[in-house]
Amino acid sequence: MPELPEVETIARGLAKRITGDVIESVWLGSKPEPLKSPAAQIEAALQSKKISGVRRSGKHIVFDLQAPGTKGSAAQWIVHLGMTGRLLVCSPDQETEKHTHAVLRLESGREVRFVDPRRFGRLAVVENFTPPGAEPLNTSAEQFATLFRGRKTPIKSALLNQKLLSGVGNIYADEALFRAGVRPRRRAASLNREEFARLHKGLQQVLKEAIRLGGSSISDYVDSNGEEGFFQLKHRVYGREGLPCRRCKTPIKRVVIAGRSSHYCPKCQK
DNA sequence: ACTATTTCCTGGATGC
DNA sequence: TGCATCCAGGAAATAG
Protein backbone atom coordinates (compact mmCIF):
# COMPACT_ATOMS: atom_id res chain seq x y z
CA MET A 1 0.00 0.00 0.00
CA PRO A 2 1.77 3.07 -1.11
CA GLU A 3 1.85 5.70 1.60
CA LEU A 4 4.22 8.63 1.96
CA PRO A 5 7.51 6.65 2.12
CA GLU A 6 6.58 4.39 -0.78
CA VAL A 7 5.38 7.29 -2.91
CA GLU A 8 8.54 9.24 -2.04
CA THR A 9 10.68 6.27 -3.11
CA ILE A 10 8.82 5.93 -6.40
CA ALA A 11 8.95 9.66 -7.12
CA ARG A 12 12.70 9.81 -6.43
CA GLY A 13 13.33 6.84 -8.70
CA LEU A 14 11.26 8.35 -11.48
CA ALA A 15 12.92 11.75 -11.08
CA LYS A 16 16.33 10.19 -11.41
CA ARG A 17 15.45 8.21 -14.50
CA ILE A 18 13.08 10.28 -16.61
CA THR A 19 13.69 13.95 -15.77
CA GLY A 20 14.42 15.76 -19.03
CA ASP A 21 12.80 13.09 -21.19
CA VAL A 22 10.01 14.04 -23.60
CA ILE A 23 6.65 12.29 -23.94
CA GLU A 24 6.36 11.11 -27.52
CA SER A 25 2.96 9.46 -27.32
CA VAL A 26 0.25 8.67 -24.79
CA TRP A 27 -1.99 5.63 -24.54
CA LEU A 28 -4.85 5.50 -22.05
CA GLY A 29 -6.68 2.22 -21.55
CA SER A 30 -10.06 0.78 -21.22
CA LYS A 31 -13.58 0.90 -19.93
CA PRO A 32 -14.17 2.37 -16.48
CA GLU A 33 -11.10 4.51 -16.53
CA PRO A 34 -9.50 5.49 -13.25
CA LEU A 35 -9.36 9.11 -14.36
CA LYS A 36 -10.16 12.30 -12.54
CA SER A 37 -9.65 14.38 -15.67
CA PRO A 38 -11.18 13.52 -19.07
CA ALA A 39 -8.96 11.22 -21.14
CA ALA A 40 -8.68 13.72 -23.98
CA GLN A 41 -7.50 16.39 -21.58
CA ILE A 42 -4.84 14.13 -20.11
CA GLU A 43 -3.61 13.11 -23.54
CA ALA A 44 -3.43 16.70 -24.73
CA ALA A 45 -1.61 17.86 -21.61
CA LEU A 46 1.03 15.10 -21.83
CA GLN A 47 1.57 14.88 -25.57
CA SER A 48 5.00 16.21 -26.64
CA LYS A 49 5.73 17.67 -23.20
CA LYS A 50 9.08 17.56 -21.49
CA ILE A 51 9.15 16.08 -17.99
CA SER A 52 11.00 18.78 -16.06
CA GLY A 53 10.74 16.98 -12.74
CA VAL A 54 8.95 14.32 -10.70
CA ARG A 55 8.18 14.73 -7.01
CA ARG A 56 5.88 13.62 -4.22
CA SER A 57 3.16 15.67 -2.59
CA GLY A 58 1.18 13.85 0.08
CA LYS A 59 0.44 10.48 -1.51
CA HIS A 60 0.42 12.00 -4.98
CA ILE A 61 3.14 11.80 -7.60
CA VAL A 62 3.52 15.09 -9.43
CA PHE A 63 5.07 15.18 -12.91
CA ASP A 64 6.02 18.76 -13.82
CA LEU A 65 5.59 19.31 -17.54
CA GLN A 66 7.02 21.87 -19.95
CA ALA A 67 6.13 22.68 -23.52
CA PRO A 68 9.19 21.99 -25.67
CA GLY A 69 11.51 24.97 -26.04
CA THR A 70 9.94 26.90 -23.15
CA LYS A 71 10.92 27.43 -19.55
CA GLY A 72 7.64 27.87 -17.69
CA SER A 73 5.53 25.04 -16.36
CA ALA A 74 2.82 23.79 -18.72
CA ALA A 75 0.75 21.69 -16.35
CA GLN A 76 1.20 18.82 -13.96
CA TRP A 77 0.30 15.20 -14.36
CA ILE A 78 -0.93 13.87 -11.03
CA VAL A 79 -0.88 10.16 -10.25
CA HIS A 80 -2.40 8.67 -7.12
CA LEU A 81 -1.52 5.01 -6.75
CA GLY A 82 -4.45 4.03 -4.55
CA MET A 83 -3.84 0.61 -3.04
CA THR A 84 -2.24 -1.38 -5.78
CA GLY A 85 -1.07 1.17 -8.34
CA ARG A 86 2.45 0.94 -9.77
CA LEU A 87 4.44 3.22 -12.05
CA LEU A 88 7.12 1.41 -13.97
CA VAL A 89 9.83 2.57 -16.33
CA CYS A 90 10.55 -0.18 -18.80
CA SER A 91 11.50 -1.13 -22.31
CA PRO A 92 8.72 -1.37 -24.92
CA ASP A 93 9.61 -5.05 -25.48
CA GLN A 94 8.63 -5.92 -21.97
CA GLU A 95 5.31 -7.70 -21.94
CA THR A 96 2.37 -5.46 -21.03
CA GLU A 97 0.94 -6.57 -17.73
CA LYS A 98 -2.72 -7.16 -17.11
CA HIS A 99 -4.40 -4.02 -15.67
CA THR A 100 -2.12 -1.59 -17.48
CA HIS A 101 -4.19 1.61 -17.75
CA ALA A 102 -1.72 4.12 -19.18
CA VAL A 103 1.50 4.02 -21.18
CA LEU A 104 3.72 7.00 -22.02
CA ARG A 105 6.23 6.44 -24.77
CA LEU A 106 9.35 8.56 -24.15
CA GLU A 107 11.79 9.96 -26.69
CA SER A 108 14.58 7.99 -25.03
CA GLY A 109 12.77 4.87 -26.24
CA ARG A 110 11.54 3.76 -22.84
CA GLU A 111 7.99 3.65 -21.51
CA VAL A 112 6.32 4.76 -18.31
CA ARG A 113 3.50 2.37 -17.46
CA PHE A 114 0.72 2.77 -14.93
CA VAL A 115 -0.56 -0.60 -13.72
CA ASP A 116 -3.34 -0.89 -11.15
CA PRO A 117 -5.32 -4.12 -10.62
CA ARG A 118 -7.70 -2.79 -8.01
CA ARG A 119 -8.34 0.48 -9.82
CA PHE A 120 -8.25 2.66 -6.74
CA GLY A 121 -5.56 4.78 -8.37
CA ARG A 122 -6.39 8.06 -10.07
CA LEU A 123 -4.90 10.11 -12.88
CA ALA A 124 -5.44 13.82 -13.37
CA VAL A 125 -4.01 16.92 -14.99
CA VAL A 126 -3.93 20.19 -13.05
CA GLU A 127 -2.30 23.61 -13.27
CA ASN A 128 -1.04 23.98 -9.76
CA PHE A 129 -1.25 21.01 -7.46
CA THR A 130 -1.67 21.64 -3.78
CA PRO A 131 -2.14 18.78 -1.33
CA PRO A 132 -5.27 18.97 0.82
CA GLY A 133 -3.41 18.88 4.14
CA ALA A 134 -0.08 19.53 5.82
CA GLU A 135 3.10 17.68 4.84
CA PRO A 136 4.03 15.57 7.87
CA LEU A 137 7.76 16.10 7.38
CA ASN A 138 7.47 19.89 7.03
CA THR A 139 5.20 20.43 10.01
CA SER A 140 6.42 21.79 13.34
CA ALA A 141 5.34 20.23 16.62
CA GLU A 142 3.12 23.25 17.31
CA GLN A 143 1.41 23.13 13.92
CA PHE A 144 1.00 19.39 14.32
CA ALA A 145 -0.85 19.63 17.63
CA THR A 146 -3.05 22.42 16.25
CA LEU A 147 -4.33 20.16 13.49
CA PHE A 148 -6.12 17.95 16.01
CA ARG A 149 -7.51 20.62 18.30
CA GLY A 150 -11.14 19.95 19.23
CA ARG A 151 -11.38 16.73 17.23
CA LYS A 152 -13.53 14.07 18.84
CA THR A 153 -12.62 11.42 16.29
CA PRO A 154 -10.11 8.71 17.29
CA ILE A 155 -6.52 9.85 16.82
CA LYS A 156 -6.02 6.97 14.38
CA SER A 157 -8.78 8.31 12.12
CA ALA A 158 -7.47 11.86 12.42
CA LEU A 159 -4.00 10.74 11.31
CA LEU A 160 -5.55 9.11 8.25
CA ASN A 161 -7.54 12.24 7.35
CA GLN A 162 -5.70 13.63 4.32
CA LYS A 163 -7.27 17.05 4.80
CA LEU A 164 -5.35 17.35 8.06
CA LEU A 165 -2.13 15.53 7.19
CA SER A 166 -1.33 14.43 3.66
CA GLY A 167 0.55 11.20 3.18
CA VAL A 168 -0.10 9.12 6.31
CA GLY A 169 -1.84 5.79 5.71
CA ASN A 170 -2.77 2.81 7.82
CA ILE A 171 0.71 1.37 8.34
CA TYR A 172 2.49 4.53 9.41
CA ALA A 173 -0.41 5.75 11.53
CA ASP A 174 -0.20 2.54 13.59
CA GLU A 175 3.60 2.66 13.75
CA ALA A 176 3.64 6.32 14.81
CA LEU A 177 1.07 5.68 17.55
CA PHE A 178 3.17 2.82 18.89
CA ARG A 179 6.25 5.03 19.01
CA ALA A 180 4.22 7.69 20.81
CA GLY A 181 2.78 5.19 23.32
CA VAL A 182 -0.77 6.26 22.44
CA ARG A 183 -3.68 3.92 21.75
CA PRO A 184 -5.39 4.35 18.38
CA ARG A 185 -8.90 4.74 19.86
CA ARG A 186 -8.02 7.75 21.99
CA ARG A 187 -10.00 10.84 21.00
CA ALA A 188 -7.67 13.20 19.15
CA ALA A 189 -8.50 16.13 21.42
CA SER A 190 -7.70 14.09 24.52
CA LEU A 191 -3.97 13.89 23.86
CA ASN A 192 -1.87 16.11 26.09
CA ARG A 193 1.08 18.23 25.02
CA GLU A 194 3.66 15.51 25.68
CA GLU A 195 1.67 12.94 23.76
CA PHE A 196 1.36 15.23 20.75
CA ALA A 197 5.09 15.90 20.92
CA ARG A 198 5.86 12.18 20.99
CA LEU A 199 3.41 11.51 18.16
CA HIS A 200 4.90 14.27 16.02
CA LYS A 201 8.41 12.98 16.61
CA GLY A 202 7.42 9.33 16.22
CA LEU A 203 5.66 10.01 12.95
CA GLN A 204 8.56 11.95 11.48
CA GLN A 205 11.02 9.29 12.62
CA VAL A 206 9.07 6.38 11.23
CA LEU A 207 8.49 8.12 7.90
CA LYS A 208 12.15 9.04 7.54
CA GLU A 209 13.36 5.56 8.43
CA ALA A 210 10.88 3.99 6.03
CA ILE A 211 12.04 6.28 3.21
CA ARG A 212 15.61 5.25 3.99
CA LEU A 213 14.64 1.58 3.56
CA GLY A 214 12.69 2.14 0.36
CA GLY A 215 9.22 1.79 1.94
CA SER A 216 7.22 -1.23 3.08
CA SER A 217 6.41 -4.02 0.63
CA ILE A 218 3.25 -5.60 2.01
CA SER A 219 1.14 -6.85 -0.87
CA ASP A 220 2.47 -5.79 -4.21
CA TYR A 221 4.36 -2.57 -3.69
CA VAL A 222 7.48 -2.12 -5.80
CA ASP A 223 9.30 1.04 -6.85
CA SER A 224 9.73 2.26 -10.43
CA ASN A 225 12.57 -0.26 -10.88
CA GLY A 226 10.39 -3.13 -9.71
CA GLU A 227 12.39 -3.30 -6.45
CA GLU A 228 10.76 -4.08 -3.12
CA GLY A 229 11.22 -2.03 0.03
CA PHE A 230 12.43 -3.35 3.36
CA PHE A 231 10.64 -1.37 6.02
CA GLN A 232 8.02 -4.12 6.51
CA LEU A 233 10.75 -5.99 8.41
CA LYS A 234 10.87 -3.14 10.93
CA HIS A 235 7.15 -2.88 11.67
CA ARG A 236 6.53 -2.96 15.40
CA VAL A 237 2.75 -3.38 15.35
CA TYR A 238 1.29 -3.30 11.83
CA GLY A 239 0.44 -6.82 10.66
CA ARG A 240 1.70 -8.33 13.93
CA GLU A 241 -1.58 -9.31 15.61
CA GLY A 242 -0.94 -11.92 18.32
CA LEU A 243 2.83 -11.67 17.98
CA PRO A 244 4.87 -10.49 20.97
CA CYS A 245 5.49 -6.76 21.27
CA ARG A 246 9.10 -6.08 20.34
CA ARG A 247 9.47 -3.98 23.48
CA CYS A 248 7.54 -5.86 26.20
CA LYS A 249 6.49 -9.23 24.68
CA THR A 250 2.77 -8.58 25.26
CA PRO A 251 0.74 -9.93 22.31
CA ILE A 252 -0.15 -7.19 19.81
CA LYS A 253 -3.87 -6.46 19.53
CA ARG A 254 -5.85 -5.71 16.41
CA VAL A 255 -9.08 -3.72 16.46
CA VAL A 256 -11.14 -2.12 13.72
CA ILE A 257 -11.45 1.66 13.81
CA ALA A 258 -13.50 3.38 11.12
CA GLY A 259 -13.31 0.19 9.09
CA ARG A 260 -9.51 0.02 9.20
CA SER A 261 -7.53 -2.55 11.10
CA SER A 262 -5.48 -0.93 13.78
CA HIS A 263 -2.65 -2.62 15.65
CA TYR A 264 -1.31 -1.70 19.06
CA CYS A 265 0.41 -3.00 22.16
CA PRO A 266 -2.03 -2.92 25.10
CA LYS A 267 0.84 -2.49 27.55
CA CYS A 268 3.09 0.03 25.80
CA GLN A 269 0.26 2.22 24.53
CA LYS A 270 -2.07 4.13 26.87
C1' DA B 1 -18.81 21.81 10.53
C1' DC B 2 -17.94 17.23 11.90
C1' DT B 3 -18.14 12.43 12.15
C1' DA B 4 -19.38 7.76 10.83
C1' DT B 5 -20.58 4.57 7.28
C1' DT B 6 -20.75 2.80 2.69
C1' DT B 7 -18.89 2.15 -1.85
C1' DC B 8 -15.61 1.28 -5.33
C1' DC B 9 -12.30 -2.90 -7.08
C1' DT B 10 -9.62 -7.42 -7.64
C1' DG B 11 -6.67 -11.09 -6.08
C1' DG B 12 -5.39 -13.96 -2.55
C1' DA B 13 -6.72 -16.51 1.52
C1' DT B 14 -9.99 -19.19 3.84
C1' DG B 15 -13.91 -22.41 4.56
C1' DC B 16 -16.98 -26.14 3.51
C1' DT C 1 -10.70 -29.89 -6.23
C1' DG C 2 -13.90 -26.39 -6.70
C1' DC C 3 -16.77 -22.87 -5.56
C1' DA C 4 -18.40 -19.19 -2.51
C1' DT C 5 -17.26 -15.83 0.80
C1' DC C 6 -14.37 -12.71 3.11
C1' DC C 7 -10.83 -9.35 3.49
C1' DA C 8 -7.34 -5.69 2.40
C1' DG C 9 -7.84 -0.18 2.30
C1' DG C 10 -7.53 5.34 0.10
C1' DA C 11 -10.70 8.53 -0.61
C1' DA C 12 -15.06 10.07 -2.40
C1' DA C 13 -19.88 9.96 -1.59
C1' DT C 14 -23.58 9.59 1.46
C1' DA C 15 -26.05 9.82 5.75
C1' DG C 16 -26.70 11.44 10.23
mmCIF file of N, CA and C (backbone and C1' of nucleotides) in Angstrom, chain A residues 80 118 120 162 238 260, chain C residues 7-12:
data_model
loop_
_atom_site.group_PDB
_atom_site.id
_atom_site.type_symbol
_atom_site.label_atom_id
_atom_site.label_comp_id
_atom_site.label_asym_id
_atom_site.label_seq_id
_atom_site.Cartn_x
_atom_site.Cartn_y
_atom_site.Cartn_z
ATOM 1 N N HIS A 80 -2.197 9.238 -8.453
ATOM 2 C CA HIS A 80 -2.405 8.671 -7.117
ATOM 3 C C HIS A 80 -2.462 7.158 -7.283
ATOM 4 N N ARG A 118 -6.500 -3.084 -8.778
ATOM 5 C CA ARG A 118 -7.703 -2.788 -8.011
ATOM 6 C C ARG A 118 -8.379 -1.482 -8.406
ATOM 7 N N PHE A 120 -8.007 1.576 -7.696
ATOM 8 C CA PHE A 120 -8.252 2.659 -6.742
ATOM 9 C C PHE A 120 -7.380 3.863 -7.074
ATOM 10 N N GLN A 162 -6.660 12.940 5.200
ATOM 11 C CA GLN A 162 -5.704 13.628 4.320
ATOM 12 C C GLN A 162 -5.886 15.130 4.297
ATOM 13 N N TYR A 238 2.111 -3.042 13.017
ATOM 14 C CA TYR A 238 1.289 -3.300 11.828
ATOM 15 C C TYR A 238 1.494 -4.735 11.328
ATOM 16 N N ARG A 260 -10.923 0.314 9.493
ATOM 17 C CA ARG A 260 -9.509 0.025 9.202
ATOM 18 C C ARG A 260 -8.903 -0.783 10.332
ATOM 19 P P DC C 7 -14.619 -10.725 6.901
ATOM 20 O "O5'" DC C 7 -13.234 -10.141 6.371
ATOM 21 C "C5'" DC C 7 -12.077 -10.958 6.404
ATOM 22 C "C4'" DC C 7 -10.990 -10.296 5.594
ATOM 23 C "C3'" DC C 7 -10.898 -8.776 5.824
ATOM 24 O "O3'" DC C 7 -9.626 -8.474 6.350
ATOM 25 C "C1'" DC C 7 -10.827 -9.345 3.492
ATOM 26 P P DA C 8 -9.361 -7.079 7.067
ATOM 27 O "O5'" DA C 8 -8.390 -6.362 6.034
ATOM 28 C "C5'" DA C 8 -7.143 -6.967 5.712
ATOM 29 C "C4'" DA C 8 -6.574 -6.289 4.506
ATOM 30 C "C3'" DA C 8 -6.759 -4.768 4.550
ATOM 31 O "O3'" DA C 8 -5.578 -4.167 5.063
ATOM 32 C "C1'" DA C 8 -7.339 -5.692 2.397
ATOM 33 P P DG C 9 -5.705 -2.904 5.973
ATOM 34 O "O5'" DG C 9 -6.039 -1.752 4.931
ATOM 35 C "C5'" DG C 9 -5.042 -1.352 3.992
ATOM 36 C "C4'" DG C 9 -5.670 -0.393 3.010
ATOM 37 C "C3'" DG C 9 -6.294 0.854 3.682
ATOM 38 O "O3'" DG C 9 -5.992 1.996 2.912
ATOM 39 C "C1'" DG C 9 -7.840 -0.183 2.297
ATOM 40 P P DG C 10 -5.069 3.091 3.486
ATOM 41 O "O5'" DG C 10 -5.250 4.230 2.387
ATOM 42 C "C5'" DG C 10 -4.574 4.144 1.142
ATOM 43 C "C4'" DG C 10 -5.191 5.137 0.188
ATOM 44 C "C3'" DG C 10 -5.566 6.474 0.800
ATOM 45 O "O3'" DG C 10 -5.342 7.478 -0.181
ATOM 46 C "C1'" DG C 10 -7.533 5.343 0.100
ATOM 47 P P DA C 11 -5.658 8.980 0.167
ATOM 48 O "O5'" DA C 11 -7.151 9.175 -0.326
ATOM 49 C "C5'" DA C 11 -7.422 9.038 -1.705
ATOM 50 C "C4'" DA C 11 -8.913 9.169 -1.923
ATOM 51 C "C3'" DA C 11 -9.562 10.404 -1.289
ATOM 52 O "O3'" DA C 11 -10.563 10.835 -2.182
ATOM 53 C "C1'" DA C 11 -10.704 8.528 -0.614
ATOM 54 P P DA C 12 -10.816 12.347 -2.465
ATOM 55 O "O5'" DA C 12 -12.173 12.284 -3.285
ATOM 56 C "C5'" DA C 12 -12.358 11.293 -4.290
ATOM 57 C "C4'" DA C 12 -13.777 10.758 -4.231
ATOM 58 C "C3'" DA C 12 -14.829 11.830 -3.962
ATOM 59 O "O3'" DA C 12 -15.889 11.664 -4.889
ATOM 60 C "C1'" DA C 12 -15.060 10.068 -2.402
#
